[in-house]
N, CA and C of each residue as an Amber inpcrd file, in Angstrom:
protein
   450
 -22.7330000  -4.2160000 -17.3700000 -21.9270000  -5.3480000 -17.7860000
 -21.0490000  -5.7560000 -16.6100000 -20.9940000  -7.0460000 -16.3620000
 -20.2150000  -7.5640000 -15.2350000 -18.9920000  -8.3000000 -15.7560000
 -17.8300000  -7.9680000 -15.1800000 -16.5870000  -8.6000000 -15.5820000
 -16.2640000  -9.7610000 -14.6510000 -15.6510000 -10.7530000 -15.2160000
 -15.2160000 -11.8960000 -14.4390000 -13.9360000 -11.5250000 -13.6860000
 -13.8390000 -11.9440000 -12.4510000 -12.6360000 -11.6860000 -11.6610000
 -11.6340000 -12.7990000 -11.9080000 -10.3970000 -12.4030000 -12.0950000
  -9.3130000 -13.3590000 -12.2700000  -8.7410000 -13.6920000 -10.8980000
  -8.3430000 -14.9240000 -10.7290000  -7.7300000 -15.3600000  -9.4690000
  -6.2190000 -15.4000000  -9.6550000  -5.5250000 -14.7220000  -8.7600000
  -4.0630000 -14.6990000  -8.8020000  -3.5530000 -15.1130000  -7.4310000
  -2.6110000 -16.0580000  -7.4010000  -2.0900000 -16.4840000  -6.0960000
  -1.2400000 -15.3980000  -5.4500000  -1.3950000 -15.2890000  -4.1600000
  -0.5950000 -14.3560000  -3.3770000   0.4280000 -15.1880000  -2.6110000
   1.6270000 -15.2370000  -3.1430000   2.6940000 -16.0260000  -2.5420000
   3.0270000 -15.4670000  -1.1580000   3.7230000 -16.2330000  -0.3360000
   4.1130000 -15.7070000   0.9760000   4.9040000 -14.4060000   0.8220000
   4.7720000 -13.5460000   1.8240000   5.3800000 -12.2190000   1.7380000
   6.8850000 -12.2920000   1.5010000   7.5820000 -13.2420000   2.1260000
   9.0330000 -13.3450000   1.9520000   9.3760000 -13.6080000   0.4830000
   8.5590000 -14.4000000  -0.2140000   8.8190000 -14.7020000  -1.6240000
   8.5600000 -13.4680000  -2.4910000   7.5220000 -12.7300000  -2.1580000
   7.2170000 -11.5190000  -2.9240000   8.3020000 -10.4640000  -2.7350000
   8.7920000 -10.3230000  -1.5010000   9.8680000  -9.3600000  -1.2480000
  11.1820000  -9.8150000  -1.8770000  11.4040000 -11.1260000  -1.9130000
  12.6050000 -11.6440000  -2.5890000  12.5540000 -11.3060000  -4.0790000
  11.3650000 -11.3660000  -4.6730000  11.2090000 -10.9920000  -6.0750000
  11.5410000  -9.5140000  -6.2830000  11.1030000  -8.6670000  -5.3720000
  11.4070000  -7.2300000  -5.4540000  12.9180000  -7.0100000  -5.3960000
  13.5860000  -7.6840000  -4.4610000  15.0400000  -7.5390000  -4.3290000
  15.7400000  -8.0450000  -5.5880000  15.2520000  -9.1420000  -6.1710000
  15.8510000  -9.6750000  -7.4020000  15.6980000  -8.6880000  -8.5590000
  14.5300000  -8.0790000  -8.6800000  14.3120000  -7.0980000  -9.7550000
  15.2040000  -5.8720000  -9.5320000  15.3000000  -5.4160000  -8.2890000
  16.1650000  -4.2650000  -7.9940000  17.6280000  -4.5930000  -8.3070000
  18.0550000  -5.7860000  -7.9530000  19.4290000  -6.1970000  -8.2480000
  19.6970000  -6.2830000  -9.7340000  18.7290000  -6.7780000 -10.4860000
  18.8680000  -6.8800000 -11.9390000  18.9810000  -5.4920000 -12.5670000
  18.1340000  -4.5760000 -12.1110000  18.2040000  -3.1990000 -12.6220000
  19.5570000  -2.5830000 -12.2930000  20.0220000  -2.7790000 -11.0600000
  21.3210000  -2.2310000 -10.6640000  22.4400000  -2.8090000 -11.5260000
  22.4300000  -4.1190000 -11.7150000  23.4710000  -4.7690000 -12.5100000
  23.5260000  -4.2070000 -13.9310000  22.3770000  -4.1570000 -14.6060000
  22.3620000  -3.6940000 -15.9920000  22.5160000  -2.1860000 -16.1120000
  22.4070000  -1.4730000 -14.9930000  22.6390000  -0.0270000 -15.0090000
  24.1050000   0.3220000 -14.8400000  24.8710000  -0.6010000 -14.2780000
  26.2880000  -0.3350000 -14.0270000  27.1810000  -0.9540000 -15.0980000
  26.8060000  -2.1260000 -15.5840000  27.6120000  -2.8070000 -16.6070000
  27.4870000  -2.0330000 -17.9160000  28.6040000  -1.7540000 -18.5880000
  28.5410000  -1.0020000 -19.8620000  27.7100000  -1.7440000 -20.9100000
  26.9140000  -0.9830000 -21.6420000  26.0690000  -1.5510000 -22.7030000
  26.9120000  -1.7870000 -23.9480000  26.8950000  -2.9920000 -24.4980000
  27.6470000  -3.2380000 -25.7330000  26.9480000  -2.6050000 -26.9350000
  27.7140000  -2.0480000 -27.8160000  27.1770000  -1.5680000 -29.0800000
  26.4970000  -0.2140000 -29.0550000  26.3790000   0.4440000 -27.9320000
  25.7780000   1.7770000 -27.8930000  24.3370000   1.7940000 -28.3590000
  23.4540000   1.0790000 -27.6720000  22.0410000   0.9920000 -28.0530000
  21.2710000   2.2830000 -27.8070000  21.9000000   3.2960000 -27.2570000
  21.1920000   4.5180000 -26.8840000  20.5530000   5.2090000 -28.0820000
  21.0880000   5.0170000 -29.2780000  20.5490000   5.7280000 -30.4230000
  19.6750000   4.8540000 -31.3030000  19.6130000   3.5540000 -31.0170000
  18.7380000   2.6730000 -31.7770000  17.2920000   2.9340000 -31.3540000
  16.4150000   3.0530000 -32.3090000  15.0200000   3.3600000 -32.0220000
  14.3060000   2.1230000 -31.5130000  13.4520000   2.3300000 -30.5260000
  12.6740000   1.2500000 -29.9430000  11.3630000   1.0560000 -30.6750000
  10.4190000   0.3240000 -30.0500000   9.1160000   0.0740000 -30.6760000
   8.4080000   1.3650000 -31.0600000   7.6840000   1.3310000 -32.1410000
   6.8880000   2.4410000 -32.6770000   7.7400000   3.5920000 -33.1910000
   9.0660000   3.4860000 -33.1410000   9.9520000   4.5150000 -33.6650000
   9.8680000   5.8390000 -32.9420000   9.3590000   5.8440000 -31.7170000
   9.1380000   7.0900000 -30.9890000  10.2980000   7.4200000 -30.0600000
  10.7010000   6.4420000 -29.2710000  11.7530000   6.6490000 -28.2720000
  12.9420000   5.7580000 -28.5610000  14.1200000   6.1830000 -28.1290000
  15.2780000   5.2880000 -28.2550000  15.0720000   4.0180000 -27.4210000
  15.7380000   2.9680000 -27.8260000  15.6360000   1.6720000 -27.1600000
  15.9280000   1.7870000 -25.6680000  16.9300000   2.5880000 -25.3070000
  17.3020000   2.7200000 -23.8860000  16.1600000   3.3110000 -23.0540000
  15.3910000   4.2400000 -23.6210000  14.2640000   4.8230000 -22.8770000
  13.1690000   3.7850000 -22.6610000  12.9240000   2.9370000 -23.6640000
  11.9590000   1.8500000 -23.4990000  12.4010000   0.9190000 -22.3770000
  13.6920000   0.6510000 -22.3130000  14.2000000  -0.2360000 -21.2660000
  14.0040000   0.3940000 -19.8830000  14.1990000   1.7040000 -19.7830000
  13.9510000   2.3940000 -18.5150000  12.4770000   2.2890000 -18.1340000
  11.5950000   2.5420000 -19.0880000  10.1590000   2.4570000 -18.8140000
   9.7690000   1.0640000 -18.3300000  10.2570000   0.0450000 -19.0270000
   9.9170000  -1.3320000 -18.6640000  10.5300000  -1.7430000 -17.3340000
  11.7750000  -1.3820000 -17.1070000  12.4570000  -1.7870000 -15.8720000
  11.7810000  -1.1810000 -14.6440000  11.5580000   0.1130000 -14.6530000
  11.0020000   0.7570000 -13.4670000   9.4910000   0.5550000 -13.3700000
   8.8190000   0.4000000 -14.4940000   7.4100000   0.0020000 -14.4450000
   7.2730000  -1.4050000 -13.8750000   8.1570000  -2.3070000 -14.2910000
   8.1430000  -3.6680000 -13.7600000   8.4510000  -3.7000000 -12.2770000
   9.4090000  -2.8880000 -11.8420000   9.7230000  -2.8080000 -10.4220000
   8.5030000  -2.3310000  -9.6330000   7.8070000  -1.3390000 -10.1470000
   6.6060000  -0.8440000  -9.4650000   5.5390000  -1.9400000  -9.3720000
   5.3940000  -2.7350000 -10.4260000   4.3890000  -3.8040000 -10.4070000
   4.7320000  -4.8810000  -9.3820000   5.9870000  -5.3300000  -9.3440000
   6.3270000  -6.3750000  -8.3730000   6.2730000  -5.8250000  -6.9490000
   6.5740000  -4.5560000  -6.7650000   6.4660000  -3.9550000  -5.4390000
   5.0000000  -3.8280000  -5.0170000   4.1320000  -3.4420000  -5.9410000
   2.6980000  -3.3770000  -5.6320000   2.1620000  -4.7640000  -5.2890000
   2.5970000  -5.7760000  -6.0200000   2.1950000  -7.1550000  -5.7260000
   2.7060000  -7.5790000  -4.3480000   3.9430000  -7.2080000  -4.0200000
   4.5230000  -7.5780000  -2.7290000   3.7540000  -6.9560000  -1.5640000
   3.1960000  -5.7860000  -1.7730000   2.4830000  -5.0760000  -0.7070000
   0.9700000  -5.2260000  -0.7900000   0.4920000  -6.1240000  -1.6190000
  -0.9320000  -6.2670000  -1.8860000  -1.7570000  -6.5490000  -0.6280000
  -1.2270000  -7.2990000   0.3110000  -2.0180000  -7.6640000   1.4830000
  -1.8350000  -6.7030000   2.6590000  -1.3090000  -5.5370000   2.3980000
  -1.1220000  -4.5420000   3.4470000  -2.4860000  -4.0260000   3.9210000
  -2.6100000  -3.7300000   5.2170000  -3.8830000  -3.2060000   5.7210000
  -4.1080000  -1.7290000   5.3840000  -3.1150000  -1.0740000   4.8420000
  -3.2290000   0.3410000   4.4900000  -4.1560000   0.5300000   3.2810000
  -4.7290000   1.7290000   3.1230000  -5.5490000   2.0090000   1.9380000
  -4.7130000   1.9450000   0.6580000  -5.3650000   1.6130000  -0.4410000
  -4.6790000   1.4810000  -1.7320000  -3.8890000   2.7230000  -2.1150000
  -4.4690000   3.9010000  -1.8950000  -3.7710000   5.1170000  -2.3220000
  -2.4540000   5.2870000  -1.5730000  -2.4060000   4.8700000  -0.3060000
  -1.1640000   4.9650000   0.4480000  -0.1290000   3.9690000  -0.0730000
  -0.5630000   2.7530000  -0.3140000   0.3440000   1.7170000  -0.8070000
   0.9000000   2.1280000  -2.1690000   0.0350000   2.5710000  -3.0680000
   0.4900000   2.9320000  -4.4100000   1.3640000   4.1870000  -4.3860000
   1.1230000   5.0860000  -3.4600000   2.0100000   6.2470000  -3.3100000
   3.3930000   5.8070000  -2.8560000   3.4400000   4.8790000  -1.9040000
   4.7240000   4.3590000  -1.4310000   5.4390000   3.6160000  -2.5560000
   4.6980000   2.8230000  -3.3080000   5.2870000   2.0930000  -4.4470000
   5.9040000   3.0780000  -5.4250000   5.1680000   4.1250000  -5.7630000
   5.6760000   5.1250000  -6.7010000   6.9250000   5.8150000  -6.1510000
   6.8720000   6.2480000  -4.9000000   8.0040000   6.9750000  -4.3160000
   9.2490000   6.1000000  -4.1900000   9.0880000   4.8580000  -3.7710000
  10.2400000   3.9520000  -3.6520000  10.8580000   3.7060000  -5.0230000
  10.0150000   3.4580000  -6.0060000  10.5190000   3.1570000  -7.3440000
  11.2240000   4.3590000  -7.9590000  10.6320000   5.5210000  -7.8420000
  11.2630000   6.7300000  -8.3890000  12.5520000   7.0370000  -7.6340000
  12.5340000   6.8940000  -6.3220000  13.7520000   7.1130000  -5.5330000
  14.8580000   6.1590000  -5.9340000  14.5090000   4.9140000  -6.1980000
  15.5070000   3.9430000  -6.6380000  16.0760000   4.3480000  -8.0040000
  15.1990000   4.8010000  -8.8970000  15.6530000   5.2430000 -10.2180000
  16.5860000   6.4340000 -10.1430000  16.2810000   7.3720000  -9.2660000
  17.1640000   8.5290000  -9.0780000  18.4990000   8.0760000  -8.5000000
  18.4390000   7.1760000  -7.5270000  19.6660000   6.6470000  -6.9390000
  20.5480000   5.9450000  -7.9580000  19.9140000   5.1660000  -8.8410000
  20.6710000   4.4680000  -9.8850000  21.3420000   5.4800000 -10.8080000
  20.6510000   6.5320000 -11.1710000  21.2490000   7.5600000 -12.0380000
  22.4300000   8.2330000 -11.3550000  22.3300000   8.4600000 -10.0550000
  23.4450000   9.0600000  -9.3220000  24.6330000   8.0990000  -9.2660000
  24.3620000   6.8170000  -9.1280000  25.4450000   5.8190000  -9.1640000
  26.0870000   5.8110000 -10.5450000  25.2810000   5.9040000 -11.5970000
  25.8180000   5.9150000 -12.9610000  26.7300000   7.1170000 -13.1970000
  26.4890000   8.2040000 -12.4860000  27.3430000   9.3840000 -12.6400000
  28.7780000   9.0960000 -12.1930000  28.9580000   8.0830000 -11.3490000
  30.2970000   7.7460000 -10.8520000  30.9730000   6.6590000 -11.6860000
  30.2450000   6.0560000 -12.6310000  30.8020000   4.9840000 -13.4630000
  31.2370000   5.5910000 -14.7970000  32.5310000   5.5150000 -15.1190000
  33.0320000   6.1940000 -16.3260000  32.3660000   5.7260000 -17.6270000
  32.0020000   4.4480000 -17.7080000  31.4240000   3.9160000 -18.9490000
  29.9280000   4.2150000 -19.0880000  29.3090000   4.7540000 -18.0490000
  27.8760000   5.0460000 -18.0770000  27.6540000   6.5470000 -18.0360000
  26.4450000   6.9650000 -18.3660000  26.1510000   8.3960000 -18.3790000
  25.0130000   8.7270000 -17.4180000  25.1290000   9.8780000 -16.8010000
  24.0960000  10.4240000 -15.9250000  23.1710000  11.2560000 -16.8000000
  21.8600000  11.0910000 -16.6080000  20.9290000  11.8350000 -17.4430000
  19.6770000  12.1990000 -16.6450000  19.3340000  13.4750000 -16.6660000
  18.0900000  13.9050000 -16.0230000  16.8820000  13.3780000 -16.7910000
  17.0260000  13.2460000 -18.1040000  15.9320000  12.6850000 -18.9030000
  15.6660000  11.2290000 -18.4970000  16.7300000  10.4900000 -18.1660000
  16.5410000   9.1290000 -17.6700000  15.7910000   9.1390000 -16.3470000
  16.0600000  10.1260000 -15.4930000  15.3330000  10.2300000 -14.2200000
  13.8430000  10.4480000 -14.4670000  13.5260000  11.2830000 -15.4400000
  12.1250000  11.5160000 -15.7750000  11.5020000  10.2260000 -16.3110000
  12.2280000   9.5430000 -17.1780000  11.7330000   8.2770000 -17.7240000
  11.5650000   7.2500000 -16.6090000  12.4780000   7.2680000 -15.6330000
  12.3790000   6.3550000 -14.4960000  11.1600000   6.6600000 -13.6290000
  10.5910000   7.8450000 -13.7520000   9.3720000   8.1970000 -13.0200000
   8.1180000   7.9240000 -13.8420000   8.2190000   8.0360000 -15.1540000
   7.0530000   7.7940000 -16.0110000   6.6580000   6.3150000 -15.9860000
   7.6470000   5.4290000 -16.0180000   7.3570000   3.9880000 -15.9870000
   6.5430000   3.5940000 -14.7680000   6.9590000   3.9540000 -13.5580000
   6.1620000   3.6150000 -12.3770000   4.7980000   4.3140000 -12.3390000
   4.7240000   5.5330000 -12.8550000   3.4340000   6.2310000 -12.8720000
   2.4270000   5.4540000 -13.7230000   2.8700000   5.0050000 -14.8800000
   1.9850000   4.2140000 -15.7530000   1.6520000   2.8890000 -15.0850000
   2.6490000   2.2400000 -14.5060000   2.4330000   0.9380000 -13.8700000
   1.4670000   1.0400000 -12.6930000   1.6140000   2.0710000 -11.8630000
   0.7250000   2.2480000 -10.7170000  -0.7000000   2.5140000 -11.2010000
  -0.8400000   3.3120000 -12.2390000  -2.1730000   3.5600000 -12.8070000
  -2.8040000   2.2880000 -13.3450000  -2.0220000   1.5010000 -14.0740000
  -2.5390000   0.2280000 -14.5820000  -2.8900000  -0.7230000 -13.4440000
  -2.0310000  -0.7920000 -12.4300000  -2.2930000  -1.6650000 -11.2820000
  -3.6260000  -1.2910000 -10.6360000  -3.8450000  -0.0070000 -10.4580000
  -5.0870000   0.4800000  -9.8190000  -6.3130000   0.0470000 -10.6000000
  -6.2370000   0.0730000 -11.9210000  -7.3760000  -0.3070000 -12.7580000
  -7.5410000  -1.8240000 -12.8020000  -6.4500000  -2.5370000 -13.0390000
  -6.5220000  -3.9830000 -13.2430000  -6.8640000  -4.7280000 -11.9540000
  -6.3870000  -4.2340000 -10.8120000  -6.5910000  -4.9540000  -9.5510000
  -8.0800000  -5.0340000  -9.1760000  -8.8770000  -4.2040000  -9.7550000
 -10.3250000  -4.2720000  -9.5220000 -10.9250000  -5.5710000 -10.0430000
 -10.2820000  -6.1570000 -11.0280000 -10.7960000  -7.3730000 -11.6620000
 -10.0290000  -8.6200000 -11.2300000  -9.3010000  -8.4970000 -10.1320000
  -8.4750000  -9.6110000  -9.6580000  -8.8810000  -9.9490000  -8.2320000
  -8.9080000 -11.2410000  -7.9600000  -9.1050000 -11.7000000  -6.5850000
  -7.8460000 -12.4540000  -6.1920000  -7.1310000 -11.9390000  -5.2220000
  -5.9100000 -12.5770000  -4.7490000  -6.2790000 -13.6110000  -3.7040000
  -5.5920000 -14.7250000  -3.7440000  -5.7900000 -15.7430000  -2.7140000
  -4.4350000 -16.1990000  -2.2100000  -4.3880000 -16.4340000  -0.9220000
  -3.1410000 -16.8440000  -0.2860000  -2.8510000 -18.3040000  -0.5730000
  -1.5660000 -18.5880000  -0.7830000  -1.1500000 -19.9770000  -0.8950000
  -0.1510000 -20.2600000   0.2150000  -0.2500000 -21.4170000   0.7420000
   0.6560000 -21.8270000   1.8100000   1.6190000 -22.8990000   1.3220000
   1.1420000 -23.7170000   0.3980000   1.9550000 -24.8100000  -0.1340000
   1.8770000 -24.7790000  -1.6500000   2.8850000 -25.3270000  -2.2980000
   2.9270000 -25.3450000  -3.7570000   1.7570000 -26.1390000  -4.3290000
   1.2710000 -27.1260000  -3.5980000   0.1550000 -27.9460000  -4.0810000
  -1.1180000 -27.1290000  -4.2750000  -1.2270000 -26.0200000  -3.5530000
  -2.4170000 -25.1880000  -3.6650000  -2.5040000 -24.4870000  -5.0190000
  -1.4000000 -24.4300000  -5.7510000  -1.4220000 -23.8230000  -7.0820000
  -2.0460000 -24.7530000  -8.1170000  -2.0530000 -26.0530000  -7.8280000
  -2.5910000 -27.0290000  -8.7620000  -4.1080000 -26.9470000  -8.7750000
  -4.7190000 -27.0010000  -9.9420000  -6.1900000 -27.0010000  -9.9900000
  -6.7170000 -28.3040000  -9.3900000  -7.8920000 -28.2700000  -8.7590000
  -8.4380000 -29.4840000  -8.1630000  -8.7300000 -30.5430000  -9.2310000
  -8.5280000 -31.7950000  -8.8660000  -8.7870000 -32.8970000  -9.7850000
 -10.2810000 -33.1400000  -9.8260000 -10.8100000 -33.2420000 -11.0160000
 -12.2640000 -33.4180000 -11.2030000 -12.6410000 -34.8600000 -11.2680000
């Protein structure tokens, strides 16, 4: 069985890296600002994990995905790129937890560090599988995103 390849635009590297910095800044902001209402004990989807753990999984998994996208055109082998993506993302998550230890309204948690590593691990695994069915193409101008007129 043959799968159809999806076409995804590969924006200029500066734009992809700007997206990574924006995601990192967003994670930092919401990690330092006190959470209203104490959502830590509210159950998330499927009733398995608390809402805060789901947010950790999504935040750091999302960071890993945008970082993998930013490095997509690297000449290095995929395993090296994805290893770097995983290590940077996990290191950032550990750093955020250490920063939270200094903020009185926030809590430091080793379980959060583990959750911050699980999200990128899942994201890197998904990226590795899904990227097989994607063809990236470079865009130079915004007009290149428009489909050709028939």
